[in-house]
GROMACS .gro file of C-alpha atoms in nm:
model
  143
    1MET     CA    1   0.343   0.650  -2.514
    2LYS     CA    2   0.714   0.567  -2.605
    3GLU     CA    3   0.928   0.364  -2.505
    4LEU     CA    4   1.295   0.525  -2.373
    5SER     CA    5   1.608   0.409  -2.529
    6LEU     CA    6   1.868   0.334  -2.428
    7ILE     CA    7   2.071   0.635  -2.385
    8GLU     CA    8   1.692   0.828  -2.286
    9LYS     CA    9   1.707   0.584  -2.039
   10ALA     CA   10   2.033   0.634  -1.925
   11PHE     CA   11   1.941   1.036  -1.886
   12PHE     CA   12   1.628   0.912  -1.713
   13LEU     CA   13   1.846   0.785  -1.452
   14LYS     CA   14   2.042   0.992  -1.396
   15ASN     CA   15   1.711   1.209  -1.306
   16ILE     CA   16   1.676   0.921  -0.989
   17GLU     CA   17   1.793   1.021  -0.665
   18LEU     CA   18   1.971   0.659  -0.560
   19PHE     CA   19   2.128   0.651  -0.971
   20SER     CA   20   2.257   1.055  -0.970
   21ASP     CA   21   2.580   1.052  -0.846
   22LEU     CA   22   2.699   0.770  -1.142
   23ASP     CA   23   2.852   0.920  -1.462
   24LEU     CA   24   2.695   0.806  -1.775
   25ASP     CA   25   2.863   0.459  -1.877
   26LEU     CA   26   2.786   0.311  -1.572
   27LEU     CA   27   2.412   0.430  -1.607
   28ILE     CA   28   2.417   0.319  -1.921
   29ALA     CA   29   2.492  -0.031  -1.824
   30ILE     CA   30   2.241  -0.044  -1.543
   31GLY     CA   31   2.000   0.056  -1.884
   32GLU     CA   32   2.059  -0.199  -2.038
   33LYS     CA   33   1.985  -0.496  -1.735
   34MET     CA   34   1.578  -0.245  -1.744
   35ASN     CA   35   1.300  -0.398  -1.867
   36GLN     CA   36   0.952  -0.124  -2.039
   37ASP     CA   37   0.626  -0.149  -1.982
   38ILE     CA   38   0.325   0.088  -2.053
   39TYR     CA   39   0.030  -0.026  -1.753
   40GLU     CA   40  -0.344   0.182  -1.921
   41LYS     CA   41  -0.473   0.399  -1.612
   42ASN     CA   42  -0.638   0.194  -1.350
   43GLU     CA   43  -0.454  -0.159  -1.425
   44LYS     CA   44  -0.223  -0.327  -1.117
   45VAL     CA   45   0.183  -0.336  -1.156
   46PHE     CA   46   0.151  -0.594  -0.812
   47ASP     CA   47  -0.076  -0.710  -0.565
   48ARG     CA   48  -0.020  -0.695  -0.224
   49LEU     CA   49   0.089  -1.008  -0.088
   50GLN     CA   50   0.251  -1.078  -0.401
   51ILE     CA   51   0.622  -1.225  -0.401
   52ALA     CA   52   0.872  -1.010  -0.465
   53ASN     CA   53   1.066  -1.000  -0.740
   54LYS     CA   54   1.154  -0.599  -0.902
   55MET     CA   55   1.183  -0.278  -0.818
   56TYR     CA   56   0.978  -0.009  -1.088
   57PHE     CA   57   1.107   0.313  -1.166
   58ILE     CA   58   0.865   0.589  -1.296
   59ALA     CA   59   0.971   0.709  -1.627
   60ASN     CA   60   0.671   0.884  -1.767
   61GLY     CA   61   0.295   0.884  -1.525
   62SER     CA   62   0.164   0.769  -1.197
   63ILE     CA   63   0.111   0.499  -0.956
   64GLN     CA   64  -0.099   0.513  -0.690
   65ILE     CA   65   0.032   0.319  -0.394
   66LEU     CA   66  -0.269   0.179  -0.121
   67ASN     CA   67  -0.284  -0.063   0.155
   68ASN     CA   68  -0.426  -0.388   0.218
   69SER     CA   69  -0.785  -0.238   0.237
   70LYS     CA   70  -0.727  -0.057  -0.045
   71SER     CA   71  -0.678   0.326   0.066
   72LEU     CA   72  -0.451   0.554  -0.098
   73ILE     CA   73  -0.143   0.574   0.144
   74LYS     CA   74   0.053   0.786  -0.193
   75THR     CA   75   0.082   0.849  -0.458
   76LEU     CA   76   0.475   0.834  -0.688
   77LYS     CA   77   0.589   1.037  -0.989
   78THR     CA   78   0.780   1.046  -1.267
   79ASN     CA   79   1.116   0.994  -1.165
   80GLU     CA   80   1.070   0.809  -0.805
   81PHE     CA   81   1.081   0.459  -0.768
   82PHE     CA   82   0.892   0.182  -0.593
   83GLY     CA   83   0.899  -0.161  -0.465
   84ASP     CA   84   1.223  -0.152  -0.414
   85GLU     CA   85   1.151  -0.290   0.081
   86SER     CA   86   1.076  -0.606  -0.064
   87ILE     CA   87   1.287  -0.721  -0.283
   88PHE     CA   88   1.634  -0.818  -0.112
   89ASN     CA   89   1.498  -0.991   0.150
   90GLU     CA   90   1.229  -1.169  -0.128
   91GLN     CA   91   0.872  -1.122   0.104
   92PRO     CA   92   0.541  -1.039   0.006
   93ARG     CA   93   0.456  -0.740  -0.077
   94SER     CA   94   0.257  -0.478   0.150
   95TYR     CA   95   0.086  -0.258  -0.059
   96PHE     CA   96  -0.131  -0.245  -0.397
   97ALA     CA   97   0.017  -0.073  -0.701
   98ILE     CA   98  -0.170   0.093  -0.955
   99ALA     CA   99  -0.129   0.307  -1.239
  100ASN     CA  100  -0.357   0.668  -1.152
  101ASP     CA  101  -0.255   0.713  -1.543
  102GLU     CA  102  -0.125   0.611  -1.861
  103THR     CA  103   0.286   0.538  -1.695
  104LEU     CA  104   0.675   0.369  -1.873
  105LEU     CA  105   0.726   0.168  -1.608
  106LEU     CA  106   1.122   0.073  -1.591
  107SER     CA  107   1.221  -0.227  -1.405
  108ILE     CA  108   1.480  -0.425  -1.258
  109ASN     CA  109   1.515  -0.739  -1.142
  110ARG     CA  110   1.616  -0.871  -0.838
  111THR     CA  111   1.924  -1.041  -0.999
  112ASN     CA  112   2.070  -0.810  -1.230
  113LEU     CA  113   1.964  -0.523  -0.959
  114LEU     CA  114   2.176  -0.742  -0.711
  115THR     CA  115   2.483  -0.753  -0.994
  116ILE     CA  116   2.413  -0.418  -0.986
  117ILE     CA  117   2.510  -0.378  -0.647
  118SER     CA  118   2.844  -0.543  -0.681
  119GLU     CA  119   2.949  -0.341  -0.971
  120CYS     CA  120   2.930  -0.037  -0.781
  121PRO     CA  121   2.874  -0.007  -0.410
  122SER     CA  122   2.772   0.297  -0.416
  123ILE     CA  123   2.479   0.226  -0.521
  124ALA     CA  124   2.378   0.026  -0.217
  125VAL     CA  125   2.487   0.293  -0.020
  126SER     CA  126   2.194   0.491  -0.181
  127LEU     CA  127   1.996   0.247  -0.041
  128LEU     CA  128   2.065   0.251   0.313
  129ASN     CA  129   2.063   0.650   0.340
  130LYS     CA  130   1.710   0.609   0.092
  131TYR     CA  131   1.581   0.365   0.403
  132ALA     CA  132   1.746   0.588   0.646
  133LEU     CA  133   1.554   0.905   0.565
  134ASN     CA  134   1.225   0.668   0.554
  135ILE     CA  135   1.277   0.546   0.898
  136LYS     CA  136   1.339   0.928   1.011
  137ASN     CA  137   1.041   1.093   0.852
  138ARG     CA  138   0.788   0.730   0.972
  139HIS     CA  139   0.930   0.766   1.322
  140PHE     CA  140   0.783   1.202   1.333
  141ASN     CA  141   0.550   1.164   1.104
  142GLU     CA  142   0.402   0.868   1.413
  143ASN     CA  143   0.459   1.131   1.721
   0.00000   0.00000   0.00000
């Protein structure tokens, strides 16, 4: 699996709900602040209770999200993201993330994410909308 060029990162980010309304030049600037890592099947991305310092975007492959008893909560696929819920409050992760197969992840650390949000507040609005939907879905799934 090969890493993405800067322009490929920008086009990939355009497919992410969080960034879909942004112009290509801004997506390139965001892509410059991102790291790329390839994870092998069953390789751990992070542990539950690990302090959050990155948010992840799945460029290729899939990630299993596991609870504290290591039971599957959800499988995330290409163009989905995770790890964002703990990065803002610097709380420990509430779940494990493990590569389901060979997976290419783009990541952004807390400092770079906050810089991007200060430069483009519409990203903060997108994150808030995502959280509102998650809370709504969680509420309906409990009933």
